[in-house]
C-alpha cells in the first residue's frame, strides 16, 4: 500500500493551494470541487488534519502554514462557545493538539485544553454521558455513538494538564456507551436518549440510521475506532472486547467489495448508496485494534484499504476528493455517493498506520 499512501500525500499537497485555509466537507460531484462549511461544523478539523498528515511526510512548509491558519480560524467558534457541540474532538485533535504535539506551541496547547474543558462540561452527572448537541428540541439527554471518538481529546487533556478528571469523564461516558448502546449482536444505534434529570435511559432516538433497530454503517465504524481508543488509553479489556466484536460483525457483513452500504440494513435501491467513509474509519480503527495486540484486524483493514485504493480512490485532478462513494446523511438526502473530508482523512491516516506511522486520534 506504499504507492497508495504516496499518491494520497501527493494529492493532498497538490490540492492544498486550491482549497487553502478553509473547511471543505463534501465534494459537489458535478464540479469535482469541495464545498466550504462553517468553522463550527463538526468536520472543520479534517482538512487541517490531512495537511498535518501530508506535512509529517514531506515537510512542505506551505502545508504547515495552511494548517496553522486553519487552527487560527477555528478560534472564532471556540471563542463564540455557545454554538459548539460534543464534536470538538474531531475539530481540535487534528489541528491544535497535533500542532502542540509536533512543536510544543503553547497557544495550541491552550486551544486543546479549552476544547477539552468544553467537552468535559457537557457531562451529565446523573446519566454519566456526554451530551451531544443543543441544536434540536428536547435533546438535553441525547448521547450519540460518534462521541466515543471525541474522548481522545479528554485522554490527551488529562496528560497535558496532569489532571485525571478529563480521563475519568471519558471512562464514565465509555462505560455508559458499553452498557446502553452495544446490542447483543454487536451492533450499535446512532442515538440514545436519557432523562437529563434522572439519567434513566429513555430509548433509541431517530438518527442517521435507516430505522431505530438498524445498523448505520458510520456509527459502527465510530464504535470500533472509539472503543479501540479507550482501550489504548486505559488498558481496560471490556473496551477492547467491544471494539473487536463490533469489528468482526462489521467485516463479516460487508458486501463483496468490502465497502458497506450506508446502513447494513439497506435494501433494494437504498443499496445504491455506499459509505466508503465508514470503511476508511473502520480500517483505521481496526489498525488501532491490531496495534493493541489483535493482529487479525490488520488483515481485515488491509483488505478494506485495497478495495478503497482499487475501486474508490481518485488520485488525479478530476475531483478534489480522494475517496469516492461516501454518504454523509442518507436519511436527510444529503451528500450521497460523494467524497467527504473525513473519509479522505481516515483513508490517509489508515494507510499511514499500515506502514507503521502514527495516527492522529
Ligand atoms: N458527528 C459525526 C458524524 O456525523 O458521523
Short mmCIF file of C-alpha atoms in Angstrom, two decimals, residues 4-361:
data_model
loop_
_atom_site.label_atom_id
_atom_site.label_comp_id
_atom_site.label_asym_id
_atom_site.label_seq_id
_atom_site.Cartn_x
_atom_site.Cartn_y
_atom_site.Cartn_z
CA UNK A 4 -1.48 4.41 -2.41
CA UNK A 5 -0.01 6.26 0.59
CA UNK A 6 2.43 8.24 -1.58
CA UNK A 7 -0.25 9.13 -4.13
CA UNK A 8 -2.59 10.32 -1.37
CA UNK A 9 0.09 12.52 0.20
CA UNK A 10 0.87 13.90 -3.28
CA UNK A 11 -2.78 14.66 -3.95
CA UNK A 12 -3.23 16.49 -0.63
CA UNK A 13 -0.11 18.52 -1.41
CA UNK A 14 -1.35 19.31 -4.93
CA UNK A 15 -4.86 20.45 -3.92
CA UNK A 16 -3.69 22.42 -0.86
CA UNK A 17 -3.30 25.75 -2.73
CA UNK A 18 -6.76 25.32 -4.32
CA UNK A 19 -8.53 24.61 -1.04
CA UNK A 20 -6.46 26.93 1.16
CA UNK A 21 -7.22 27.62 4.83
CA UNK A 22 -10.86 26.58 4.57
CA UNK A 23 -13.29 23.97 5.87
CA UNK A 24 -14.15 21.64 2.97
CA UNK A 25 -16.67 18.93 3.79
CA UNK A 26 -18.30 17.34 0.70
CA UNK A 27 -17.47 17.27 -3.00
CA UNK A 28 -20.06 18.51 -5.50
CA UNK A 29 -20.00 15.57 -7.92
CA UNK A 30 -20.99 17.84 -10.84
CA UNK A 31 -17.87 20.00 -10.50
CA UNK A 32 -15.50 17.78 -8.54
CA UNK A 33 -14.90 20.67 -6.13
CA UNK A 34 -15.08 20.58 -2.34
CA UNK A 35 -17.70 22.86 -0.76
CA UNK A 36 -16.89 25.21 2.11
CA UNK A 37 -18.51 24.64 5.51
CA UNK A 38 -18.69 26.93 8.54
CA UNK A 39 -15.80 26.64 11.01
CA UNK A 40 -18.17 25.47 13.75
CA UNK A 41 -19.34 22.43 11.75
CA UNK A 42 -18.17 19.08 13.14
CA UNK A 43 -15.99 18.34 10.11
CA UNK A 44 -13.90 21.53 10.43
CA UNK A 45 -10.76 19.76 11.69
CA UNK A 46 -10.25 17.21 8.95
CA UNK A 47 -8.70 19.31 6.18
CA UNK A 48 -6.21 20.64 8.74
CA UNK A 49 -5.60 17.03 9.77
CA UNK A 50 -4.93 15.99 6.17
CA UNK A 51 -2.45 18.86 5.84
CA UNK A 52 -0.67 17.73 9.01
CA UNK A 53 -0.50 14.11 7.82
CA UNK A 54 0.99 15.20 4.47
CA UNK A 55 3.35 17.66 6.19
CA UNK A 56 4.62 14.92 8.51
CA UNK A 57 5.63 13.03 5.37
CA UNK A 58 7.09 15.69 3.08
CA UNK A 59 7.85 18.65 5.37
CA UNK A 60 6.42 21.16 2.86
CA UNK A 61 6.26 24.42 4.74
CA UNK A 62 3.16 25.69 2.89
CA UNK A 63 1.15 22.78 4.32
CA UNK A 64 2.26 23.72 7.84
CA UNK A 65 1.30 27.36 7.25
CA UNK A 66 -2.15 26.44 5.99
CA UNK A 67 -2.73 24.09 8.94
CA UNK A 68 -1.80 26.94 11.31
CA UNK A 69 -4.17 29.34 9.52
CA UNK A 70 -6.99 26.83 9.85
CA UNK A 71 -6.25 26.44 13.56
CA UNK A 72 -6.45 30.23 13.99
CA UNK A 73 -9.73 30.43 12.06
CA UNK A 74 -11.13 27.84 14.48
CA UNK A 75 -10.69 30.37 17.29
CA UNK A 76 -13.93 32.05 16.14
CA UNK A 77 -16.22 29.14 17.11
CA UNK A 78 -14.09 28.36 20.17
CA UNK A 79 -14.49 31.92 21.46
CA UNK A 80 -18.12 32.16 20.40
CA UNK A 81 -18.58 28.98 22.50
CA UNK A 82 -22.36 28.97 22.54
CA UNK A 83 -22.92 27.10 19.25
CA UNK A 84 -20.35 24.39 19.82
CA UNK A 85 -21.21 20.76 20.47
CA UNK A 86 -19.56 17.50 21.53
CA UNK A 87 -17.61 17.09 18.27
CA UNK A 88 -14.83 19.38 19.50
CA UNK A 89 -12.51 16.35 19.49
CA UNK A 90 -12.94 15.98 15.74
CA UNK A 91 -12.15 19.70 15.41
CA UNK A 92 -9.21 20.33 17.72
CA UNK A 93 -7.37 16.99 17.86
CA UNK A 94 -6.25 17.08 14.20
CA UNK A 95 -5.42 20.81 14.42
CA UNK A 96 -4.37 22.38 17.74
CA UNK A 97 -3.42 19.19 19.58
CA UNK A 98 -1.46 17.88 16.60
CA UNK A 99 0.32 21.26 16.39
CA UNK A 100 1.14 21.18 20.10
CA UNK A 101 2.44 17.62 19.93
CA UNK A 102 4.56 18.44 16.87
CA UNK A 103 6.06 21.73 18.05
CA UNK A 104 5.12 22.37 21.69
CA UNK A 105 3.28 25.56 20.65
CA UNK A 106 1.80 26.98 23.91
CA UNK A 107 -1.17 28.66 22.17
CA UNK A 108 -2.12 25.33 20.58
CA UNK A 109 -1.99 23.60 23.96
CA UNK A 110 -4.38 26.22 25.37
CA UNK A 111 -6.78 25.75 22.44
CA UNK A 112 -6.77 22.00 23.01
CA UNK A 113 -7.38 22.41 26.74
CA UNK A 114 -10.22 24.89 26.15
CA UNK A 115 -11.91 22.46 23.74
CA UNK A 116 -11.43 19.59 26.24
CA UNK A 117 -12.92 21.71 29.04
CA UNK A 118 -15.93 22.44 26.89
CA UNK A 119 -16.36 18.74 26.18
CA UNK A 120 -15.98 17.83 29.86
CA UNK A 121 -18.58 20.45 30.77
CA UNK A 122 -21.16 18.59 28.67
CA UNK A 123 -21.05 15.60 31.04
CA UNK A 124 -24.39 14.71 32.64
CA UNK A 125 -23.67 13.51 36.17
CA UNK A 126 -26.97 11.65 36.66
CA UNK A 127 -26.73 9.67 33.43
CA UNK A 128 -22.91 9.59 33.16
CA UNK A 129 -22.90 10.55 29.48
CA UNK A 130 -21.66 13.47 27.40
CA UNK A 131 -24.46 15.46 25.82
CA UNK A 132 -24.24 15.57 22.02
CA UNK A 133 -25.93 18.73 20.75
CA UNK A 134 -28.20 21.64 21.60
CA UNK A 135 -29.43 22.24 18.09
CA UNK A 136 -32.54 20.09 18.40
CA UNK A 137 -35.58 20.44 20.66
CA UNK A 138 -35.56 18.33 23.84
CA UNK A 139 -32.16 16.81 23.22
CA UNK A 140 -30.65 17.64 26.63
CA UNK A 141 -30.42 13.92 27.35
CA UNK A 142 -29.10 12.71 24.00
CA UNK A 143 -25.81 10.89 23.65
CA UNK A 144 -24.53 9.61 20.30
CA UNK A 145 -22.16 6.85 19.29
CA UNK A 146 -19.86 9.27 17.41
CA UNK A 147 -18.80 10.83 20.72
CA UNK A 148 -16.51 7.88 21.51
CA UNK A 149 -14.06 9.43 19.05
CA UNK A 150 -14.07 12.76 20.88
CA UNK A 151 -12.93 11.08 24.09
CA UNK A 152 -9.36 11.10 22.75
CA UNK A 153 -9.35 14.84 23.43
CA UNK A 154 -10.16 14.17 27.10
CA UNK A 155 -7.48 11.49 27.40
CA UNK A 156 -4.95 13.89 25.89
CA UNK A 157 -6.06 16.73 28.20
CA UNK A 158 -5.57 14.58 31.31
CA UNK A 159 -1.97 14.01 30.27
CA UNK A 160 -1.37 17.60 29.14
CA UNK A 161 -2.87 19.13 32.28
CA UNK A 162 -1.67 16.43 34.69
CA UNK A 163 -5.25 16.06 35.94
CA UNK A 164 -7.25 12.80 35.95
CA UNK A 165 -10.68 14.48 35.78
CA UNK A 166 -10.79 14.55 31.97
CA UNK A 167 -9.92 10.83 31.76
CA UNK A 168 -12.49 9.99 34.44
CA UNK A 169 -15.22 11.68 32.42
CA UNK A 170 -14.09 9.88 29.26
CA UNK A 171 -14.22 6.49 31.01
CA UNK A 172 -17.61 7.21 32.57
CA UNK A 173 -19.02 8.06 29.14
CA UNK A 174 -17.41 5.00 27.52
CA UNK A 175 -18.88 2.78 30.28
CA UNK A 176 -22.34 4.23 29.63
CA UNK A 177 -21.96 3.50 25.91
CA UNK A 178 -20.89 -0.07 26.71
CA UNK A 179 -23.94 -0.56 28.89
CA UNK A 180 -26.60 1.21 26.86
CA UNK A 181 -25.55 1.25 23.20
CA UNK A 182 -23.92 -2.10 22.44
CA UNK A 183 -26.59 -4.58 21.38
CA UNK A 184 -26.34 -8.34 21.94
CA UNK A 185 -25.50 -8.81 18.24
CA UNK A 186 -22.53 -6.40 18.48
CA UNK A 187 -24.18 -3.55 16.60
CA UNK A 188 -24.95 -0.06 17.88
CA UNK A 189 -27.64 2.57 17.27
CA UNK A 190 -26.77 6.19 16.50
CA UNK A 191 -28.56 7.99 19.36
CA UNK A 192 -29.73 7.01 22.84
CA UNK A 193 -31.92 9.40 24.81
CA UNK A 194 -31.68 9.61 28.59
CA UNK A 195 -33.81 11.60 31.01
CA UNK A 196 -31.49 14.56 31.65
CA UNK A 197 -32.71 14.93 35.27
CA UNK A 198 -32.70 11.32 36.47
CA UNK A 199 -30.23 9.90 33.94
CA UNK A 200 -32.56 6.96 33.19
CA UNK A 201 -32.41 5.53 29.67
CA UNK A 202 -35.42 6.59 27.61
CA UNK A 203 -34.56 4.68 24.42
CA UNK A 204 -33.18 4.81 20.90
CA UNK A 205 -33.92 8.06 19.06
CA UNK A 206 -34.20 8.51 15.30
CA UNK A 207 -30.83 9.45 13.86
CA UNK A 208 -28.89 8.75 10.72
CA UNK A 209 -29.70 5.05 10.53
CA UNK A 210 -32.47 3.60 8.38
CA UNK A 211 -34.54 2.65 11.45
CA UNK A 212 -34.29 2.60 15.24
CA UNK A 213 -33.09 -1.01 15.17
CA UNK A 214 -30.94 -0.77 12.04
CA UNK A 215 -27.16 -0.69 11.71
CA UNK A 216 -25.88 2.69 10.47
CA UNK A 217 -22.51 1.97 8.90
CA UNK A 218 -20.63 5.08 10.05
CA UNK A 219 -21.89 4.58 13.60
CA UNK A 220 -20.44 1.04 13.66
CA UNK A 221 -17.14 2.45 12.43
CA UNK A 222 -17.08 5.12 15.15
CA UNK A 223 -17.79 2.42 17.73
CA UNK A 224 -14.91 0.22 16.52
CA UNK A 225 -12.40 3.04 16.50
CA UNK A 226 -13.76 4.78 19.60
CA UNK A 227 -13.67 1.71 21.85
CA UNK A 228 -10.22 0.81 20.49
CA UNK A 229 -9.00 4.28 21.54
CA UNK A 230 -10.47 3.95 25.04
CA UNK A 231 -8.73 0.59 25.33
CA UNK A 232 -5.43 2.11 24.18
CA UNK A 233 -5.71 4.89 26.76
CA UNK A 234 -6.91 2.82 29.74
CA UNK A 235 -5.94 -0.81 29.11
CA UNK A 236 -9.48 -1.83 30.13
CA UNK A 237 -10.35 -5.08 28.39
CA UNK A 238 -14.14 -4.56 28.06
CA UNK A 239 -13.44 -1.69 25.65
CA UNK A 240 -11.13 -3.85 23.54
CA UNK A 241 -13.62 -6.73 23.58
CA UNK A 242 -16.48 -4.48 22.48
CA UNK A 243 -14.39 -2.97 19.67
CA UNK A 244 -13.35 -6.44 18.47
CA UNK A 245 -16.90 -7.82 18.49
CA UNK A 246 -18.24 -4.81 16.60
CA UNK A 247 -15.32 -5.00 14.13
CA UNK A 248 -15.88 -8.71 13.49
CA UNK A 249 -19.54 -8.11 12.87
CA UNK A 250 -18.77 -5.15 10.57
CA UNK A 251 -16.31 -7.14 8.49
CA UNK A 252 -18.48 -10.29 8.26
CA UNK A 253 -21.41 -8.32 6.89
CA UNK A 254 -19.62 -6.28 4.24
CA UNK A 255 -20.62 -6.69 0.59
CA UNK A 256 -18.18 -8.41 -1.74
CA UNK A 257 -16.05 -5.32 -2.37
CA UNK A 258 -15.66 -4.71 1.40
CA UNK A 259 -17.28 -1.27 1.33
CA UNK A 260 -20.53 -1.02 3.34
CA UNK A 261 -23.87 0.33 2.23
CA UNK A 262 -24.72 3.47 4.23
CA UNK A 263 -26.73 1.20 6.55
CA UNK A 264 -26.14 -2.56 6.85
CA UNK A 265 -29.95 -2.97 6.73
CA UNK A 266 -30.32 -1.02 3.46
CA UNK A 267 -32.29 -2.93 0.83
CA UNK A 268 -33.30 -2.53 -2.81
CA UNK A 269 -32.49 0.91 -4.25
CA UNK A 270 -31.11 2.08 -0.91
CA UNK A 271 -28.11 -0.10 -1.66
CA UNK A 272 -27.01 2.27 -4.38
CA UNK A 273 -25.60 4.47 -1.62
CA UNK A 274 -22.34 3.18 -0.22
CA UNK A 275 -20.45 4.73 2.63
CA UNK A 276 -16.77 4.48 1.83
CA UNK A 277 -16.04 6.95 4.65
CA UNK A 278 -17.28 4.31 7.11
CA UNK A 279 -14.84 1.85 5.52
CA UNK A 280 -11.97 4.33 5.99
CA UNK A 281 -12.86 4.95 9.65
CA UNK A 282 -13.33 1.24 10.36
CA UNK A 283 -9.98 0.39 8.72
CA UNK A 284 -8.17 2.95 10.86
CA UNK A 285 -9.97 1.66 13.96
CA UNK A 286 -9.09 -1.95 13.10
CA UNK A 287 -5.44 -0.96 12.78
CA UNK A 288 -5.69 0.56 16.27
CA UNK A 289 -7.00 -2.80 17.50
CA UNK A 290 -4.16 -4.57 15.70
CA UNK A 291 -1.57 -2.37 17.36
CA UNK A 292 -3.19 -3.24 20.71
CA UNK A 293 -2.40 -6.92 20.08
CA UNK A 294 -5.35 -8.20 18.00
CA UNK A 295 -3.33 -8.76 14.83
CA UNK A 296 -6.05 -10.34 12.71
CA UNK A 297 -7.63 -6.91 12.34
CA UNK A 298 -4.63 -5.67 10.36
CA UNK A 299 -5.59 -8.23 7.67
CA UNK A 300 -9.21 -7.01 7.64
CA UNK A 301 -8.04 -3.39 7.41
CA UNK A 302 -5.68 -4.20 4.56
CA UNK A 303 -8.48 -5.85 2.55
CA UNK A 304 -10.73 -2.82 3.03
CA UNK A 305 -7.93 -0.41 2.09
CA UNK A 306 -7.02 -2.45 -1.01
CA UNK A 307 -10.60 -2.17 -2.23
CA UNK A 308 -10.70 1.57 -1.48
CA UNK A 309 -7.46 2.02 -3.42
CA UNK A 310 -8.61 -0.08 -6.37
CA UNK A 311 -12.29 0.86 -6.64
CA UNK A 312 -12.90 4.20 -4.89
CA UNK A 313 -9.73 6.30 -4.83
CA UNK A 314 -9.19 9.25 -7.16
CA UNK A 315 -5.54 10.30 -7.29
CA UNK A 316 -5.84 12.56 -10.33
CA UNK A 317 -7.41 16.01 -10.65
CA UNK A 318 -10.85 15.08 -11.96
CA UNK A 319 -12.03 15.71 -8.39
CA UNK A 320 -10.62 17.38 -5.30
CA UNK A 321 -11.90 14.42 -3.32
CA UNK A 322 -9.77 11.34 -2.71
CA UNK A 323 -12.25 8.63 -1.75
CA UNK A 324 -15.47 8.46 -3.75
CA UNK A 325 -18.64 6.64 -2.71
CA UNK A 326 -19.12 8.14 0.75
CA UNK A 327 -22.54 9.04 2.09
CA UNK A 328 -22.90 11.79 4.66
CA UNK A 329 -26.57 11.66 5.63
CA UNK A 330 -28.78 9.38 3.58
CA UNK A 331 -31.89 9.85 5.71
CA UNK A 332 -31.69 13.63 5.13
CA UNK A 333 -30.92 13.06 1.42
CA UNK A 334 -27.56 14.83 1.76
CA UNK A 335 -24.10 14.03 0.40
CA UNK A 336 -24.81 10.65 -1.20
CA UNK A 337 -22.03 8.73 -3.01
CA UNK A 338 -19.51 11.53 -2.99
CA UNK A 339 -16.19 12.36 -1.33
CA UNK A 340 -16.32 13.52 2.28
CA UNK A 341 -13.39 15.13 4.00
CA UNK A 342 -13.38 12.68 6.92
CA UNK A 343 -13.37 9.73 4.51
CA UNK A 344 -10.27 11.21 2.88
CA UNK A 345 -8.68 11.93 6.26
CA UNK A 346 -9.18 8.45 7.73
CA UNK A 347 -8.05 6.85 4.46
CA UNK A 348 -4.68 8.58 4.70
CA UNK A 349 -4.47 8.00 8.45
CA UNK A 350 -5.14 4.28 7.95
CA UNK A 351 -2.69 3.91 5.06
CA UNK A 352 -0.02 5.54 7.22
CA UNK A 353 -0.74 3.18 10.12
CA UNK A 354 -0.44 0.19 7.79
CA UNK A 355 3.06 1.45 7.01
CA UNK A 356 3.91 1.82 10.71
CA UNK A 357 3.31 5.58 11.04
CA UNK A 358 1.37 7.02 13.99
CA UNK A 359 -2.22 8.21 13.56
CA UNK A 360 -3.75 11.42 14.90
CA UNK A 361 -6.72 10.19 17.01
#
